[in-house]
Tab-separated table of C-alpha atoms in Angstrom:
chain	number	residue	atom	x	y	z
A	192	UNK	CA	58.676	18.356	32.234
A	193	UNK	CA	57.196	14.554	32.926
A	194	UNK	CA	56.473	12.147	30.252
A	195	UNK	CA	53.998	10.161	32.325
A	196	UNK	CA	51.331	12.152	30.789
A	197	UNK	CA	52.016	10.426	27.117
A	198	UNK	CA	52.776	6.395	29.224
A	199	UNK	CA	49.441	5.810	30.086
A	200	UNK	CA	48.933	3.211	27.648
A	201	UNK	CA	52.107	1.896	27.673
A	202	UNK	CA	52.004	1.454	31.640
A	203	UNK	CA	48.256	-0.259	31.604
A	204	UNK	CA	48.043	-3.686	32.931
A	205	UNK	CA	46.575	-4.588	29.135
A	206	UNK	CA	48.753	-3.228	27.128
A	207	UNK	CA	50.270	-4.859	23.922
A	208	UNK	CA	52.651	-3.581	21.798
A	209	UNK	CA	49.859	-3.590	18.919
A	210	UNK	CA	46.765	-2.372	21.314
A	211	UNK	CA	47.810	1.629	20.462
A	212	UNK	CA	46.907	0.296	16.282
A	213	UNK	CA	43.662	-1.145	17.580
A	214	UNK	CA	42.757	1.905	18.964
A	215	UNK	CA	43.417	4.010	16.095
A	216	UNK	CA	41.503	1.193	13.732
A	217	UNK	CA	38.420	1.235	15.800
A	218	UNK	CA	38.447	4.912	16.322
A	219	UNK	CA	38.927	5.009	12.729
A	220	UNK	CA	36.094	2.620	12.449
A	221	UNK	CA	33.958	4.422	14.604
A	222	UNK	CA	34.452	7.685	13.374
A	223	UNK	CA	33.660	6.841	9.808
A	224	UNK	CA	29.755	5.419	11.262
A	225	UNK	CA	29.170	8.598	12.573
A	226	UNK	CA	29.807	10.410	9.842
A	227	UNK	CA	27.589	8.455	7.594
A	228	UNK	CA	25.393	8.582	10.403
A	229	UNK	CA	25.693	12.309	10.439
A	230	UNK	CA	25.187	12.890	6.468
A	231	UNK	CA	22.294	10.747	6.624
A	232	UNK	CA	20.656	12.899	8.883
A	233	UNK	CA	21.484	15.875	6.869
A	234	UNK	CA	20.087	14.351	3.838
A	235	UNK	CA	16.924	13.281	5.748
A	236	UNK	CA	16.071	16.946	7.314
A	237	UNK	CA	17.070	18.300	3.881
A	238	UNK	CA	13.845	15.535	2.121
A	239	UNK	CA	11.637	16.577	4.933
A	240	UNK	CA	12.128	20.254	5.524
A	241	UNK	CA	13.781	21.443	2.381
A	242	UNK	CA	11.779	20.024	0.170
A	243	UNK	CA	8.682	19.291	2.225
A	244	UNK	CA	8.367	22.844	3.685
A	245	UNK	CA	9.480	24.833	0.829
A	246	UNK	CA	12.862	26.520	1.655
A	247	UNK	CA	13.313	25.670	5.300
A	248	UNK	CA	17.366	26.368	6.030
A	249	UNK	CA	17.538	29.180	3.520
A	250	UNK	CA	17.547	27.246	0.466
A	251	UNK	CA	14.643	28.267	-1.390
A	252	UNK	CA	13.437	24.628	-1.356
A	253	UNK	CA	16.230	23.855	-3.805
A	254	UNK	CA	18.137	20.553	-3.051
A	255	UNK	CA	21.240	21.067	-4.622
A	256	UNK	CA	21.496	24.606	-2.957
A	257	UNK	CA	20.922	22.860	0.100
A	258	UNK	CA	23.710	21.104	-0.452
A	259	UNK	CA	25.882	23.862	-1.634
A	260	UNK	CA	25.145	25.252	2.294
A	261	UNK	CA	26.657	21.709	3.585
A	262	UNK	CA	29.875	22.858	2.525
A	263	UNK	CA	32.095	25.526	4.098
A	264	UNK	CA	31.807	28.176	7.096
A	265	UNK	CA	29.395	30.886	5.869
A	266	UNK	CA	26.409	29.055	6.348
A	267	UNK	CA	24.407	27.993	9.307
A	268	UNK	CA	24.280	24.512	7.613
A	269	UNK	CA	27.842	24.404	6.153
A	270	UNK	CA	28.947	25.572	10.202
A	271	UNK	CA	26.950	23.208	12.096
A	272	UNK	CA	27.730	19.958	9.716
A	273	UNK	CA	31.764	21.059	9.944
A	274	UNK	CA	31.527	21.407	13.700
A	275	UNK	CA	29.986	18.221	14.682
A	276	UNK	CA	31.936	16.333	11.895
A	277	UNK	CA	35.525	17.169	13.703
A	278	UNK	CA	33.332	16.797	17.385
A	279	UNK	CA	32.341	12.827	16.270
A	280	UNK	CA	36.149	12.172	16.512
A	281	UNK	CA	36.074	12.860	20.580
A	282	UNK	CA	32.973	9.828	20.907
A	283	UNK	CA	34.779	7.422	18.569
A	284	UNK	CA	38.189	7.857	20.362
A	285	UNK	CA	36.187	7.162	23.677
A	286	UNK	CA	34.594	4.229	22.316
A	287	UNK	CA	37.735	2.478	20.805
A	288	UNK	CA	39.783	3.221	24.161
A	289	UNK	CA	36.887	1.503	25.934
A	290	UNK	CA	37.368	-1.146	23.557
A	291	UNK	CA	40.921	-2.141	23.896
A	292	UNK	CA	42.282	-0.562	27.273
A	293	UNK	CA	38.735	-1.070	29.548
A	294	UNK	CA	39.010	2.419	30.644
A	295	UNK	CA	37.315	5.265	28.701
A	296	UNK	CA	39.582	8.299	27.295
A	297	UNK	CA	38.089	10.724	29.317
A	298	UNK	CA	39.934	9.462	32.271
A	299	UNK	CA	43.638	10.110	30.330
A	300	UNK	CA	42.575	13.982	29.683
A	301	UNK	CA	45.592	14.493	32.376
A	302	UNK	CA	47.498	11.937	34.161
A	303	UNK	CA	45.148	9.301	35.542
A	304	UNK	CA	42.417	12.399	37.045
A	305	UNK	CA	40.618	12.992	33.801
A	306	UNK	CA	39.251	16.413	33.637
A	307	UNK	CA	40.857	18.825	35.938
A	308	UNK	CA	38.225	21.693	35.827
A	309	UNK	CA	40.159	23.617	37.729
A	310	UNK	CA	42.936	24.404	35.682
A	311	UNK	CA	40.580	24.423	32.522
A	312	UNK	CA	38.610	27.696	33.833
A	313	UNK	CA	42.475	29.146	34.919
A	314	UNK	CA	43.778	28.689	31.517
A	315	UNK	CA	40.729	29.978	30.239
A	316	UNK	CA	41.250	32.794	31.888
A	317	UNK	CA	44.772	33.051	30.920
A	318	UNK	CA	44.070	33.000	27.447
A	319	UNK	CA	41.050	35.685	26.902
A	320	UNK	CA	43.273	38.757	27.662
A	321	UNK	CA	46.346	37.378	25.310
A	322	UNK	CA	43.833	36.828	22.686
A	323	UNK	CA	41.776	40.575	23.359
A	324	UNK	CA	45.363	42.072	22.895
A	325	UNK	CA	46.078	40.328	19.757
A	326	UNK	CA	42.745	41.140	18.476
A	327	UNK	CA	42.989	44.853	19.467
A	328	UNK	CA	46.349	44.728	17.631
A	329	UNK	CA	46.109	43.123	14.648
A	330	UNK	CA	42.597	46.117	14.358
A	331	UNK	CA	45.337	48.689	15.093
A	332	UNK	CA	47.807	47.250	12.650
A	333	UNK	CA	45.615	45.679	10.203
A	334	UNK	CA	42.667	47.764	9.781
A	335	UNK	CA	40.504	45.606	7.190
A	336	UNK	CA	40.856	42.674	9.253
A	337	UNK	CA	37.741	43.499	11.315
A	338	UNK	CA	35.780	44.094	8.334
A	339	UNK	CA	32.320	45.240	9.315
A	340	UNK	CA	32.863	45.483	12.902
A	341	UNK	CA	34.722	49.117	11.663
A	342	UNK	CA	31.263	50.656	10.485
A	343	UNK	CA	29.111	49.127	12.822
A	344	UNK	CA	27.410	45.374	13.114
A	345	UNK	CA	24.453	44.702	10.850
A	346	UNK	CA	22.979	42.657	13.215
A	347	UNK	CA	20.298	39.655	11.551
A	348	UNK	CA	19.173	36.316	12.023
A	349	UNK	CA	21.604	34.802	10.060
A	350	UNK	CA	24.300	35.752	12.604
A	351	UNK	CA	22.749	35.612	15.322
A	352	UNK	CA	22.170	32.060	14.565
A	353	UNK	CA	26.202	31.743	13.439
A	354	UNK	CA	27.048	33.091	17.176
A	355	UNK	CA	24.994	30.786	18.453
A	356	UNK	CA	26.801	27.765	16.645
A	357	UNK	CA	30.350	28.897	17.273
A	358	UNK	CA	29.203	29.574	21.223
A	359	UNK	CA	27.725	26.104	21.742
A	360	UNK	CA	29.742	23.809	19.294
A	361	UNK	CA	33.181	25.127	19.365
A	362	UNK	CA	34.011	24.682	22.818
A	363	UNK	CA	33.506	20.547	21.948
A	364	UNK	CA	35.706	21.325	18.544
A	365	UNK	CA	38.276	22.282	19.923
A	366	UNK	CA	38.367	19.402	23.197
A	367	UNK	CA	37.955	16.859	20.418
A	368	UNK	CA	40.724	17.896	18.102
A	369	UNK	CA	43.240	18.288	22.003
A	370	UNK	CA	41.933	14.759	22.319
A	371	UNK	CA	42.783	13.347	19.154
A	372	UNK	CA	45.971	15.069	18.021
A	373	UNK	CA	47.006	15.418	21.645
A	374	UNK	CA	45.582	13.093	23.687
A	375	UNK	CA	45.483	9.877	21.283
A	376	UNK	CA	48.025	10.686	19.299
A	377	UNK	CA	50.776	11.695	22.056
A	378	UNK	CA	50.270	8.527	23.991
A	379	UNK	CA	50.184	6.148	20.975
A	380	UNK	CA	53.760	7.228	19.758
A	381	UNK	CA	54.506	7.675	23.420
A	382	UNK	CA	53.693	3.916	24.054
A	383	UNK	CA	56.748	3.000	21.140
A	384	UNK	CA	59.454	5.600	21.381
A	385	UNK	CA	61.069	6.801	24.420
A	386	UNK	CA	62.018	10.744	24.021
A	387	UNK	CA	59.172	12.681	24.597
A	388	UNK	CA	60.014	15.123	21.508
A	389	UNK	CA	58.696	12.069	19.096
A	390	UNK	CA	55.180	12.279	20.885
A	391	UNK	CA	54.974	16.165	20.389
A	392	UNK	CA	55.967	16.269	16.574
A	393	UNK	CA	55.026	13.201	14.833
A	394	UNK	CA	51.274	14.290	15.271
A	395	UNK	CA	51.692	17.579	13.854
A	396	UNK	CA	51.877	17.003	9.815
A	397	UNK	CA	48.533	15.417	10.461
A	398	UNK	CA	47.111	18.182	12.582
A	399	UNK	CA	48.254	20.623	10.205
A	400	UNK	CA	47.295	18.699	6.957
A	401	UNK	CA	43.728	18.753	8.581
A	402	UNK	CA	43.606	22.577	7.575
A	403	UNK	CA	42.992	24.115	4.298
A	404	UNK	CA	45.064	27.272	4.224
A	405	UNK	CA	48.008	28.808	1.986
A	406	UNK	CA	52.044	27.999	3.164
A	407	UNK	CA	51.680	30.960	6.021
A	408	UNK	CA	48.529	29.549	7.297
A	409	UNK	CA	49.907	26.026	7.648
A	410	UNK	CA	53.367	27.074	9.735
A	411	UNK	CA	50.799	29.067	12.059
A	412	UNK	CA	48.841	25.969	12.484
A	413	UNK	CA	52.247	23.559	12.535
A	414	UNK	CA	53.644	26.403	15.445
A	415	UNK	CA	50.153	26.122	17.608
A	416	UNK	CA	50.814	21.809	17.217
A	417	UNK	CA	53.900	22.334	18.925
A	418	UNK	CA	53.171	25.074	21.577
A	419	UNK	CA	50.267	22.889	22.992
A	420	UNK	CA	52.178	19.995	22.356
A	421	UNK	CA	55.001	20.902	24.879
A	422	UNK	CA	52.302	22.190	27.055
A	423	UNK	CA	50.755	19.124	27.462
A	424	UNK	CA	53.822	17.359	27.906
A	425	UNK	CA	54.100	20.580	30.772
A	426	UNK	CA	50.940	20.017	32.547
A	427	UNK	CA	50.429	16.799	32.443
A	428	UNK	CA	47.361	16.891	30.601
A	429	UNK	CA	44.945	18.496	27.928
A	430	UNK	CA	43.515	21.290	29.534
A	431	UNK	CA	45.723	24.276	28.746
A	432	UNK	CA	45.327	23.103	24.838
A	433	UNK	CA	41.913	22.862	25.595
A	434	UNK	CA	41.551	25.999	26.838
A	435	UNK	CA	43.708	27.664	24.503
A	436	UNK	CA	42.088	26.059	21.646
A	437	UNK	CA	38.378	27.089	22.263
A	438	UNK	CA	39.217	30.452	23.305
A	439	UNK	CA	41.328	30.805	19.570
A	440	UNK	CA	38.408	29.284	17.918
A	441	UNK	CA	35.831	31.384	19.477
A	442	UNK	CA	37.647	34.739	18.820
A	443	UNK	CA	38.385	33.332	14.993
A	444	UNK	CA	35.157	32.397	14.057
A	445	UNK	CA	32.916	34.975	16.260
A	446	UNK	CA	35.090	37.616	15.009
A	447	UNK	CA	34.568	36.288	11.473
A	448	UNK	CA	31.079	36.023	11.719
A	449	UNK	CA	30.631	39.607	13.165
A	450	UNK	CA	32.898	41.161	10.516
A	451	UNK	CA	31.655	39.489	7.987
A	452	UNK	CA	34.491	37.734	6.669
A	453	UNK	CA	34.623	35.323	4.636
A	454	UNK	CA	34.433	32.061	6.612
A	455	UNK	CA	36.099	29.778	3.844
A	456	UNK	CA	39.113	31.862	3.610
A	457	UNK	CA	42.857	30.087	3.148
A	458	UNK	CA	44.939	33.178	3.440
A	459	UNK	CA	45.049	36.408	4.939
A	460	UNK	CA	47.794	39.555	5.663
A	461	UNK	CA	51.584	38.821	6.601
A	462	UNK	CA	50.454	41.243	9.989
A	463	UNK	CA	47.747	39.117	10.906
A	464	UNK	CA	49.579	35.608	10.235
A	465	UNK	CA	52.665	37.084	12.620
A	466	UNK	CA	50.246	37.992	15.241
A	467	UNK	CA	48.531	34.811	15.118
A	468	UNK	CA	51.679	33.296	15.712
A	469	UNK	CA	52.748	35.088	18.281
A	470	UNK	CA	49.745	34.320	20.608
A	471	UNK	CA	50.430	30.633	21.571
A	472	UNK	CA	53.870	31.781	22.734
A	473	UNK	CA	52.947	34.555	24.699
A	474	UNK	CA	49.869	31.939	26.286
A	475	UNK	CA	52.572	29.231	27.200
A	476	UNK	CA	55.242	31.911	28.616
A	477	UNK	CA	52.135	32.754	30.864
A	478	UNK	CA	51.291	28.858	31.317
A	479	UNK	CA	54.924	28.070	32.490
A	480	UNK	CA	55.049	31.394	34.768
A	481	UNK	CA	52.119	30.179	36.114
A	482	UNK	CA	52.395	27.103	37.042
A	483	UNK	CA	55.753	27.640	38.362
A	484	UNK	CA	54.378	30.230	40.880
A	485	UNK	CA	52.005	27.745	42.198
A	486	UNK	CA	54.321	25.282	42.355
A	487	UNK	CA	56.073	27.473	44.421
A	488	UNK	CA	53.324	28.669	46.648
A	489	UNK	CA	52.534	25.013	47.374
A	490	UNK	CA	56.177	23.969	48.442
A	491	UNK	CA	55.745	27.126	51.085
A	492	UNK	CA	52.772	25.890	52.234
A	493	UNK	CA	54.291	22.249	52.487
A	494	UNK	CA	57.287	23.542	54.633
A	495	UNK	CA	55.340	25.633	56.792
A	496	UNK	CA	52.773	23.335	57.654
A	497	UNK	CA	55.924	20.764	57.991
A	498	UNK	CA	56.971	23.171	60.600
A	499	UNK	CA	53.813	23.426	62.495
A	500	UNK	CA	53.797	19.844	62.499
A	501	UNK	CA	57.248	19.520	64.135
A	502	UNK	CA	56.206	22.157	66.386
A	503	UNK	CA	53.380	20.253	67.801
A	504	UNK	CA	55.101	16.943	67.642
A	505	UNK	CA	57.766	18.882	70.182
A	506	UNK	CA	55.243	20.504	72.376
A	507	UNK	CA	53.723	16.940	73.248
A	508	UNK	CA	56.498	15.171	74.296
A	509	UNK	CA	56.253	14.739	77.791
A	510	UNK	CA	58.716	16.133	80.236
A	511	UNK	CA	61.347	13.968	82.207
A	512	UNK	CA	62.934	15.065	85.278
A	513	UNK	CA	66.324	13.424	86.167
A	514	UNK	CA	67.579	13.329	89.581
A	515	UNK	CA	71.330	12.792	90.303
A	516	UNK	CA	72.933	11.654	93.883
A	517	UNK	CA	75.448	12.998	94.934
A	518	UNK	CA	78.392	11.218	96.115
A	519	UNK	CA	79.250	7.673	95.490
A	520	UNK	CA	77.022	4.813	97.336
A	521	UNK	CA	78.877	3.158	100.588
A	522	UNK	CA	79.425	-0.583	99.917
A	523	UNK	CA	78.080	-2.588	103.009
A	524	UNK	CA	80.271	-5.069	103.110
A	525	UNK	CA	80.696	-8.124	106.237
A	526	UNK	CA	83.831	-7.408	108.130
A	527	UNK	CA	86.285	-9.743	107.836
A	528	UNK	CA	87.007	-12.178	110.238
């Protein structure tokens, strides 16, 4: 395990002891503008079209029902606005790195390589079973936790439009909060303490305080902080979080939304708490196993193509051919007088 990945401010040619609180002031800075940016738009497309048109989002042309769908997951409205209001974070932490460091964020998403895309669509891939066998699971073990999906899907507008918001938005949810509480955060305490264990759990009472849910809910959340923690420390960058993260928010929400659930919900059964749990272990066991096999796979290759190499090098050496006299050489000497 490497702790370059949470150095890269503290080994760039500008760095200051104080440019990590910069960052996090003008991110802060930032951040807060696009959110009043964001509301204000809201407000204006709920004048225009709420009022204007008589009802447009669902609203009945009410204003203060409007609102009341700003708020909270079981709304079209209340989904979008929460789901680009965590997604601003990812701009304004780009901007303020920009700011401070000359060099935007997206370039520290792994160790001076930015995005590896790669290893994204592999952990993807990783995840999507571990999370179908949890979800088949916690059916078999908790039966009202699919709700709906049990007697059939009442398929409608209204969630076809909720898929459609959880398809397109969560996948930049989830990269911004890996970014922020991974990214950032990681290489700001990184840049002042030494051990790498500071820069994995320092950030998590703020990750964790950043969700609304009863004392289960939180240690689940506080557990997930330090699973994709360690495996960015691991990797040597964001993207098994990343990929972790958006397939777990997908199969939360989506699920939700096709079962009906209740969106806004802080609790839930002990089953399906233990379960949720469980999957970011099982998902880093498979990370680790992973990327230890390729590791492996690419030392082979190394040693055999070091071998070739050798081979060749032998092969064109060129070929000497010694020839020995036998006997001694006579000494032609003048005779003496």
């Amino acid at each position: 395990m490497s702790t370059q990945y949470i150095r890269q401010f503290r080994s760039h040619p500008r760095h200051k002891w104080y440019s990590p609180l910069l960052v996090l002031l003008l991110a802060g800075l930032f951040y807060g503008v696009g959110l009043i940016v964001q509301f204000g738009g809201f407000f204006i497309w709920a004048l225009v079209y709420v009022e204007g048109a008589g009802g447009a989002g669902g609203s009945g042309g009410d204003f203060d029902a409007f609102a009341d769908s700003m708020v909270g997951f079981n709304t079209v409205n209340g989904m979008v606005n929460g789901l680009i209001s965590v997604i601003l974070m990812w701009p304004a932490v780009e901007l303020a790195t920009r700011m401070v460091y000359r060099r935007w964020f997206w370039s520290m998403i792994s160790i001076g390589r930015g995005l590896r895309w790669s290893l994204l669509g592999r952990y993807v891939l990783l995840a999507l079973p571990v999370w179908v066998i949890a979800a088949l699971v916690m059916i078999v073990l908790s039966p009202g936790a699919m709700g709906d999906l049990a007697s059939g899907l009442a398929w409608s507008p209204h969630m076809a439009a909720m898929l459609v918001a959880v398809l397109v938005l969560v996948p930049f949810q989830a990269a911004a909060e890996e970014v922020v509480f991974r990214g950032l955060a990681m290489n700001v305490i990184g840049s002042w303490l030494r051990h790498p264990a500071w820069a994995v759990l320092i950030p998590v009472p703020f990750f964790v305080f950043g969700h609304l849910y009863d004392v289960p809910g939180l240690i689940d959340v506080g557990i997930f902080a330090v699973v994709v923690g360690a495996l960015t420390l691991f990797t040597g960058g964001l993207e098994a979080g990343m990929a972790f993260h958006i397939v777990n928010n997908i199969f939360a929400l989506g699920l939700g939304v096709l079962s009906g659930a209740d969106m806004n919900a802080t609790s839930g059964p002990a089953i399906e708490t233990v379960i949720s749990i469980s999957v970011p272990i099982v998902f880093a066991v498979l990370v680790v196993l992973d990327t230890r096999r390729r590791q492996r796979t690419e030392e082979s290759r190394e040693e055999r193509g070091n071998r070739k190499a050798n081979q060749q090098t032998n092969s064109d050496l060129p070929t000497t051919t010694r020839v020995c006299t036998v006997g001694r050489a006579h000494d032609h000497r003048e005779p003496r007088a």
